[in-house]
Amino acid sequence: MAAEIAEQPSAWRNLLAARAACVEIGELIASRAPRFVQFVARGTSDHAALYAKYLVEIGLQIPAGMVSPSAVTVYGARPDLRDVLLIAVSQSGGSPDLVKSVEVGRAQGALTLAITNNESSALSDAAELHVDVMAGAEQSVAATKSYTSELLALYLVIAAWQGVDTSAVDALPDLGDEVLGSDGALAAAAQKYRYAQRLLTTGRGYSYPTAREAALKLMETSYLTAQAFSGADLLHGPLATVDPQVPVLAVVPGGRGGDAMAPVIARLVERGADIFGVGAASAVAELTGGVAIPDAPEELSPLLEIIPFQLMALHLSLARGENPDSPRGLRKVTETL
């Protein structure tokens, strides 16, 4: 897991060097002018899909939604998907329910795109279009480099569809290397939280998927209860569960999403919460602790802001005497139907 976290900037460089494939697919999608986008994914890839949902709804102003695979695989639904783009996101491309969802979607008229880290997978074969995120083999059960490579691939495809300038992505690998330098601070933070049994993660906008992915990484490597809430949802009841003994991991980047977290942070402070933040230096400085990340466009910040949480999950697992590479009872591919 440590090696794969560290490989992320190199993986991004590989994908950027081959970005022409993403651009070509994005332009093809634009020519087809879909009226709606559906995403189907599981686990970590579901969080990448949620990030892409924000890209579509904000950048393209096209409605987008998340598929419930069981509607197709268990209940036999066959919705009319003409003029719909169905995007399946999967590290392995081997989950039967995702494959079935794409097969049915294609038969029902959808333009189908698979985003995987396996160009010869069943999912990539089932879809009309395919993008290989080129992250390289991932041995740890906890997905790290495949997640951020999925984010980057989705960004490149959707940006090409939108027809916007993507030059800002060229700085990402170097910025990622800079974020990896916070490893020592994250190791220290893990020692502080090693006895925690429950914590919350929160963020808004493009950073809400980061909060969800951070919670998943902590649960699957350290076996603690981690609940993820959007900042807005946190104020609608779950705030009552917060006290000084329940750490809160907050994503507070620059931009509108980070600004929208300000009233959330204020309410958490009122409750005496221990808040560890990842994001803009000015926001992190006001919290109990945290790690500042370099400035980047808000829609690209999720690639950087997840790295400190990956490192925290790694160090927290080790501090608790666990093996982050092989979490108990988990496998790399979950075969649901």
CSV table of C-alpha atoms in Angstrom, one decimal:
chain,number,residue,atom,x,y,z
A,1,MET,CA,0.0,0.0,0.0
A,2,ALA,CA,2.8,2.4,0.8
A,3,ALA,CA,4.5,1.8,-2.5
A,4,GLU,CA,1.3,2.2,-4.5
A,5,ILE,CA,0.4,5.5,-2.7
A,6,ALA,CA,3.9,6.7,-3.7
A,7,GLU,CA,3.5,5.6,-7.3
A,8,GLN,CA,0.5,7.9,-7.9
A,9,PRO,CA,2.3,10.9,-9.5
A,10,SER,CA,4.1,8.5,-11.9
A,11,ALA,CA,0.8,6.8,-12.8
A,12,TRP,CA,-0.6,10.2,-13.6
A,13,ARG,CA,2.3,11.0,-15.8
A,14,ASN,CA,1.8,7.8,-17.7
A,15,LEU,CA,-1.9,8.6,-18.3
A,16,LEU,CA,-1.2,12.2,-19.3
A,17,ALA,CA,1.3,11.0,-21.8
A,18,ALA,CA,-1.4,8.9,-23.4
A,19,ARG,CA,-4.3,11.4,-22.9
A,20,ALA,CA,-5.1,11.4,-26.7
A,21,ALA,CA,-7.2,8.3,-26.1
A,22,CYS,CA,-9.3,10.1,-23.5
A,23,VAL,CA,-9.6,13.1,-25.7
A,24,GLU,CA,-10.8,11.0,-28.7
A,25,ILE,CA,-13.5,9.3,-26.6
A,26,GLY,CA,-14.6,12.6,-25.1
A,27,GLU,CA,-15.0,14.1,-28.5
A,28,LEU,CA,-16.9,11.1,-29.7
A,29,ILE,CA,-19.3,11.4,-26.8
A,30,ALA,CA,-19.8,15.1,-27.6
A,31,SER,CA,-20.8,14.1,-31.2
A,32,ARG,CA,-23.4,11.8,-29.8
A,33,ALA,CA,-24.9,14.5,-27.5
A,34,PRO,CA,-26.3,12.3,-24.7
A,35,ARG,CA,-29.2,13.9,-22.8
A,36,PHE,CA,-28.4,12.1,-19.5
A,37,VAL,CA,-25.4,10.3,-17.9
A,38,GLN,CA,-25.6,7.3,-15.7
A,39,PHE,CA,-22.7,5.9,-13.6
A,40,VAL,CA,-22.4,2.3,-12.3
A,41,ALA,CA,-19.6,1.3,-9.9
A,42,ARG,CA,-18.9,-0.3,-6.6
A,43,GLY,CA,-16.7,0.6,-3.6
A,44,THR,CA,-13.8,2.9,-4.3
A,45,SER,CA,-14.8,3.2,-7.9
A,46,ASP,CA,-18.2,4.4,-6.8
A,47,HIS,CA,-16.5,7.4,-5.3
A,48,ALA,CA,-14.7,8.1,-8.5
A,49,ALA,CA,-18.0,7.9,-10.3
A,50,LEU,CA,-19.5,10.4,-7.8
A,51,TYR,CA,-16.7,12.8,-8.5
A,52,ALA,CA,-17.5,12.5,-12.3
A,53,LYS,CA,-21.1,13.1,-11.6
A,54,TYR,CA,-20.1,16.6,-10.2
A,55,LEU,CA,-18.0,17.2,-13.3
A,56,VAL,CA,-20.9,16.4,-15.6
A,57,GLU,CA,-23.6,18.3,-13.7
A,58,ILE,CA,-21.4,21.4,-13.1
A,59,GLY,CA,-19.3,21.6,-16.2
A,60,LEU,CA,-21.8,20.3,-18.8
A,61,GLN,CA,-25.0,21.1,-16.9
A,62,ILE,CA,-26.4,17.7,-17.9
A,63,PRO,CA,-28.3,15.6,-15.4
A,64,ALA,CA,-26.4,12.6,-14.1
A,65,GLY,CA,-27.3,9.8,-11.7
A,66,MET,CA,-25.9,6.7,-10.0
A,67,VAL,CA,-27.2,3.3,-11.1
A,68,SER,CA,-28.5,0.7,-8.6
A,69,PRO,CA,-27.1,-2.5,-10.3
A,70,SER,CA,-29.6,-4.7,-8.4
A,71,ALA,CA,-32.4,-3.1,-10.3
A,72,VAL,CA,-31.1,-4.8,-13.4
A,73,THR,CA,-29.3,-7.9,-12.0
A,74,VAL,CA,-31.8,-8.9,-9.3
A,75,TYR,CA,-35.1,-7.4,-10.3
A,76,GLY,CA,-34.7,-7.6,-14.1
A,77,ALA,CA,-35.3,-4.0,-14.9
A,78,ARG,CA,-34.8,-3.0,-18.5
A,79,PRO,CA,-35.1,0.8,-18.7
A,80,ASP,CA,-35.2,2.7,-22.0
A,81,LEU,CA,-31.6,4.2,-22.3
A,82,ARG,CA,-31.7,5.8,-25.7
A,83,ASP,CA,-29.6,9.0,-25.7
A,84,VAL,CA,-28.1,8.0,-22.4
A,85,LEU,CA,-24.3,7.7,-21.7
A,86,LEU,CA,-23.7,4.8,-19.3
A,87,ILE,CA,-20.2,5.0,-17.7
A,88,ALA,CA,-19.0,2.0,-15.7
A,89,VAL,CA,-16.0,2.5,-13.4
A,90,SER,CA,-14.1,-0.5,-12.0
A,91,GLN,CA,-10.4,-1.1,-11.1
A,92,SER,CA,-10.6,-4.7,-12.1
A,93,GLY,CA,-13.4,-4.7,-14.6
A,94,GLY,CA,-14.4,-8.1,-13.2
A,95,SER,CA,-17.5,-7.5,-11.1
A,96,PRO,CA,-20.4,-9.5,-12.6
A,97,ASP,CA,-23.0,-7.0,-11.6
A,98,LEU,CA,-21.2,-4.2,-13.4
A,99,VAL,CA,-20.7,-6.3,-16.5
A,100,LYS,CA,-24.4,-7.2,-16.6
A,101,SER,CA,-25.4,-3.6,-16.1
A,102,VAL,CA,-23.3,-2.6,-19.1
A,103,GLU,CA,-24.6,-5.4,-21.3
A,104,VAL,CA,-28.2,-4.6,-20.5
A,105,GLY,CA,-27.5,-0.8,-20.9
A,106,ARG,CA,-26.0,-1.3,-24.3
A,107,ALA,CA,-28.9,-3.6,-25.4
A,108,GLN,CA,-31.3,-0.9,-24.2
A,109,GLY,CA,-29.7,1.8,-26.4
A,110,ALA,CA,-27.1,3.4,-24.2
A,111,LEU,CA,-23.7,4.5,-25.3
A,112,THR,CA,-21.5,2.6,-22.9
A,113,LEU,CA,-18.0,3.5,-21.6
A,114,ALA,CA,-15.9,1.4,-19.3
A,115,ILE,CA,-13.1,3.0,-17.2
A,116,THR,CA,-10.9,0.3,-15.8
A,117,ASN,CA,-7.3,-0.6,-14.9
A,118,ASN,CA,-7.5,-3.7,-16.9
A,119,GLU,CA,-7.8,-3.4,-20.7
A,120,SER,CA,-8.6,-7.1,-21.2
A,121,SER,CA,-11.4,-7.3,-18.6
A,122,ALA,CA,-14.9,-8.6,-19.1
A,123,LEU,CA,-16.2,-5.0,-18.4
A,124,SER,CA,-14.0,-3.4,-21.1
A,125,ASP,CA,-15.2,-6.1,-23.6
A,126,ALA,CA,-18.9,-5.5,-22.7
A,127,ALA,CA,-18.7,-1.7,-23.3
A,128,GLU,CA,-18.6,0.0,-26.6
A,129,LEU,CA,-15.9,2.4,-25.5
A,130,HIS,CA,-13.0,1.8,-23.0
A,131,VAL,CA,-10.4,3.8,-21.2
A,132,ASP,CA,-7.4,2.1,-19.5
A,133,VAL,CA,-6.4,4.3,-16.6
A,134,MET,CA,-2.8,2.8,-16.9
A,135,ALA,CA,-2.1,2.7,-13.1
A,136,GLY,CA,-0.2,-0.5,-13.4
A,137,ALA,CA,-0.8,-3.7,-11.2
A,138,GLU,CA,-2.2,-2.9,-7.8
A,139,GLN,CA,-1.4,-5.6,-5.2
A,140,SER,CA,-2.8,-4.0,-2.1
A,141,VAL,CA,-6.5,-4.8,-1.4
A,142,ALA,CA,-7.0,-1.1,-0.5
A,143,ALA,CA,-7.2,0.7,-3.9
A,144,THR,CA,-5.1,3.9,-4.0
A,145,LYS,CA,-3.3,4.6,-7.3
A,146,SER,CA,-6.1,3.1,-9.3
A,147,TYR,CA,-8.6,5.5,-7.6
A,148,THR,CA,-6.8,8.7,-8.4
A,149,SER,CA,-6.0,7.4,-12.0
A,150,GLU,CA,-9.8,6.8,-12.4
A,151,LEU,CA,-10.4,10.4,-11.3
A,152,LEU,CA,-7.9,11.7,-13.8
A,153,ALA,CA,-9.2,9.6,-16.7
A,154,LEU,CA,-12.8,10.7,-16.0
A,155,TYR,CA,-11.7,14.3,-15.8
A,156,LEU,CA,-9.8,14.1,-19.2
A,157,VAL,CA,-12.8,12.4,-20.9
A,158,ILE,CA,-15.4,14.8,-19.6
A,159,ALA,CA,-13.2,17.9,-20.2
A,160,ALA,CA,-12.7,16.8,-23.8
A,161,TRP,CA,-16.5,16.3,-24.1
A,162,GLN,CA,-16.9,19.8,-22.7
A,163,GLY,CA,-14.2,21.2,-24.9
A,164,VAL,CA,-12.3,23.1,-22.1
A,165,ASP,CA,-8.6,23.8,-21.6
A,166,THR,CA,-7.0,21.0,-19.6
A,167,SER,CA,-3.5,22.5,-19.3
A,168,ALA,CA,-3.8,22.7,-15.5
A,169,VAL,CA,-3.5,18.9,-15.2
A,170,ASP,CA,0.1,19.0,-16.3
A,171,ALA,CA,1.1,20.3,-12.9
A,172,LEU,CA,-0.6,17.5,-11.0
A,173,PRO,CA,2.2,15.0,-10.9
A,174,ASP,CA,4.6,17.5,-9.4
A,175,LEU,CA,1.9,18.7,-6.9
A,176,GLY,CA,1.3,15.0,-6.0
A,177,ASP,CA,5.0,14.6,-5.2
A,178,GLU,CA,4.7,17.6,-2.9
A,179,VAL,CA,1.7,16.2,-1.1
A,180,LEU,CA,3.6,12.9,-0.5
A,181,GLY,CA,6.1,14.9,1.5
A,182,SER,CA,3.4,15.2,4.3
A,183,ASP,CA,4.0,11.5,5.2
A,184,GLY,CA,5.7,12.3,8.5
A,185,ALA,CA,2.8,14.5,9.7
A,186,LEU,CA,0.3,11.8,8.8
A,187,ALA,CA,2.2,9.2,10.7
A,188,ALA,CA,2.1,11.5,13.8
A,189,ALA,CA,-1.6,12.1,13.4
A,190,ALA,CA,-2.2,8.3,13.1
A,191,GLN,CA,-0.6,7.9,16.5
A,192,LYS,CA,-3.0,10.4,18.0
A,193,TYR,CA,-6.0,8.5,16.6
A,194,ARG,CA,-4.8,5.0,17.0
A,195,TYR,CA,-7.3,4.2,19.8
A,196,ALA,CA,-10.3,5.9,18.1
A,197,GLN,CA,-13.2,3.5,17.6
A,198,ARG,CA,-15.4,5.9,15.6
A,199,LEU,CA,-14.8,9.0,13.5
A,200,LEU,CA,-16.6,11.1,10.9
A,201,THR,CA,-15.4,12.4,7.6
A,202,THR,CA,-17.0,15.3,5.8
A,203,GLY,CA,-16.7,17.5,2.7
A,204,ARG,CA,-18.8,19.3,0.1
A,205,GLY,CA,-18.9,19.5,-3.7
A,206,TYR,CA,-16.1,17.9,-5.5
A,207,SER,CA,-14.6,17.0,-2.2
A,208,TYR,CA,-17.5,15.0,-0.9
A,209,PRO,CA,-16.3,11.9,-2.8
A,210,THR,CA,-12.9,12.4,-1.0
A,211,ALA,CA,-14.7,12.2,2.4
A,212,ARG,CA,-16.4,9.0,1.4
A,213,GLU,CA,-13.2,7.4,0.0
A,214,ALA,CA,-11.3,8.5,3.2
A,215,ALA,CA,-13.9,6.8,5.4
A,216,LEU,CA,-13.7,3.6,3.3
A,217,LYS,CA,-9.9,3.4,3.5
A,218,LEU,CA,-10.0,3.8,7.2
A,219,MET,CA,-12.7,1.2,7.7
A,220,GLU,CA,-11.1,-1.5,5.4
A,221,THR,CA,-7.5,-1.1,6.8
A,222,SER,CA,-8.1,-0.2,10.5
A,223,TYR,CA,-11.5,-1.8,11.2
A,224,LEU,CA,-12.9,1.3,12.9
A,225,THR,CA,-16.3,2.8,12.3
A,226,ALA,CA,-16.0,5.7,9.9
A,227,GLN,CA,-19.1,7.5,8.6
A,228,ALA,CA,-18.9,10.0,5.7
A,229,PHE,CA,-21.4,12.9,5.4
A,230,SER,CA,-21.6,15.8,3.1
A,231,GLY,CA,-21.2,19.0,5.1
A,232,ALA,CA,-24.8,19.8,4.5
A,233,ASP,CA,-26.1,16.4,5.6
A,234,LEU,CA,-23.9,16.5,8.7
A,235,LEU,CA,-25.8,19.5,10.0
A,236,HIS,CA,-29.2,17.8,9.5
A,237,GLY,CA,-29.0,15.5,12.5
A,238,PRO,CA,-25.6,13.6,12.6
A,239,LEU,CA,-24.0,16.7,14.2
A,240,ALA,CA,-25.7,15.5,17.4
A,241,THR,CA,-23.3,12.5,17.5
A,242,VAL,CA,-20.2,14.7,17.5
A,243,ASP,CA,-18.3,15.3,20.8
A,244,PRO,CA,-14.6,15.8,21.7
A,245,GLN,CA,-14.1,12.0,21.7
A,246,VAL,CA,-15.2,11.6,18.0
A,247,PRO,CA,-12.6,12.9,15.6
A,248,VAL,CA,-13.8,14.6,12.5
A,249,LEU,CA,-11.7,14.5,9.3
A,250,ALA,CA,-12.7,17.5,7.1
A,251,VAL,CA,-11.9,18.2,3.5
A,252,VAL,CA,-11.6,22.0,3.2
A,253,PRO,CA,-9.9,22.9,-0.2
A,254,GLY,CA,-9.9,26.3,-1.8
A,255,GLY,CA,-12.9,27.2,-3.9
A,256,ARG,CA,-16.7,27.1,-3.5
A,257,GLY,CA,-16.8,23.7,-1.8
A,258,GLY,CA,-14.3,24.7,0.8
A,259,ASP,CA,-16.1,28.0,1.4
A,260,ALA,CA,-19.4,26.0,1.9
A,261,MET,CA,-17.6,24.1,4.6
A,262,ALA,CA,-17.1,27.2,6.8
A,263,PRO,CA,-20.4,27.1,8.6
A,264,VAL,CA,-20.0,23.3,9.1
A,265,ILE,CA,-16.6,23.8,10.7
A,266,ALA,CA,-18.0,26.6,12.9
A,267,ARG,CA,-20.8,24.2,14.2
A,268,LEU,CA,-18.2,21.5,14.8
A,269,VAL,CA,-16.0,23.9,16.8
A,270,GLU,CA,-19.0,24.8,18.9
A,271,ARG,CA,-19.4,21.2,19.9
A,272,GLY,CA,-15.7,20.9,20.8
A,273,ALA,CA,-14.8,18.5,18.0
A,274,ASP,CA,-11.3,17.4,17.3
A,275,ILE,CA,-11.1,18.4,13.6
A,276,PHE,CA,-8.3,17.2,11.4
A,277,GLY,CA,-8.4,19.0,8.1
A,278,VAL,CA,-6.9,18.5,4.6
A,279,GLY,CA,-7.1,21.4,2.2
A,280,ALA,CA,-6.2,25.1,1.9
A,281,ALA,CA,-3.5,26.3,4.3
A,282,SER,CA,-5.7,29.1,5.6
A,283,ALA,CA,-8.6,26.7,6.5
A,284,VAL,CA,-6.4,24.0,8.0
A,285,ALA,CA,-4.6,26.5,10.2
A,286,GLU,CA,-7.9,27.1,12.1
A,287,LEU,CA,-8.4,23.5,13.0
A,288,THR,CA,-7.1,21.1,15.6
A,289,GLY,CA,-4.6,19.7,13.2
A,290,GLY,CA,-4.2,18.9,9.5
A,291,VAL,CA,-2.2,19.0,6.3
A,292,ALA,CA,-2.3,21.8,3.7
A,293,ILE,CA,-2.2,20.8,0.0
A,294,PRO,CA,-1.0,22.9,-2.9
A,295,ASP,CA,-3.4,25.2,-4.7
A,296,ALA,CA,-5.1,23.6,-7.7
A,297,PRO,CA,-8.3,24.2,-9.6
A,298,GLU,CA,-11.2,23.0,-7.4
A,299,GLU,CA,-12.2,20.3,-9.8
A,300,LEU,CA,-8.7,18.8,-9.7
A,301,SER,CA,-8.1,19.1,-6.0
A,302,PRO,CA,-9.6,15.6,-5.2
A,303,LEU,CA,-6.6,13.9,-6.8
A,304,LEU,CA,-4.4,15.7,-4.2
A,305,GLU,CA,-6.6,15.8,-1.1
A,306,ILE,CA,-7.1,12.0,-1.0
A,307,ILE,CA,-3.4,11.3,-0.6
A,308,PRO,CA,-3.1,12.5,3.0
A,309,PHE,CA,-6.1,10.3,4.0
A,310,GLN,CA,-4.5,7.3,2.2
A,311,LEU,CA,-1.4,7.9,4.2
A,312,MET,CA,-3.3,8.2,7.4
A,313,ALA,CA,-5.1,4.9,6.7
A,314,LEU,CA,-1.8,3.2,6.1
A,315,HIS,CA,-0.1,4.6,9.3
A,316,LEU,CA,-3.2,4.1,11.4
A,317,SER,CA,-3.4,0.4,10.4
A,318,LEU,CA,0.2,-0.1,11.2
A,319,ALA,CA,-0.1,1.7,14.5
A,320,ARG,CA,-3.0,-0.6,15.5
A,321,GLY,CA,-0.9,-3.7,14.6
A,322,GLU,CA,-2.8,-4.5,11.4
A,323,ASN,CA,-1.7,-5.4,7.9
A,324,PRO,CA,-3.0,-2.7,5.5
A,325,ASP,CA,-2.0,-4.8,2.4
A,326,SER,CA,-4.3,-7.7,3.3
A,327,PRO,CA,-7.3,-6.6,5.4
A,328,ARG,CA,-9.1,-9.4,7.2
A,329,GLY,CA,-11.8,-11.0,5.2
A,330,LEU,CA,-11.4,-8.8,2.1
A,331,ARG,CA,-10.5,-9.6,-1.5
A,332,LYS,CA,-9.4,-7.3,-4.3
A,333,VAL,CA,-12.4,-8.1,-6.5
A,334,THR,CA,-15.9,-8.4,-4.9
A,335,GLU,CA,-18.1,-10.6,-7.0
A,336,THR,CA,-21.6,-9.4,-6.4
A,337,LEU,CA,-24.6,-9.9,-8.7
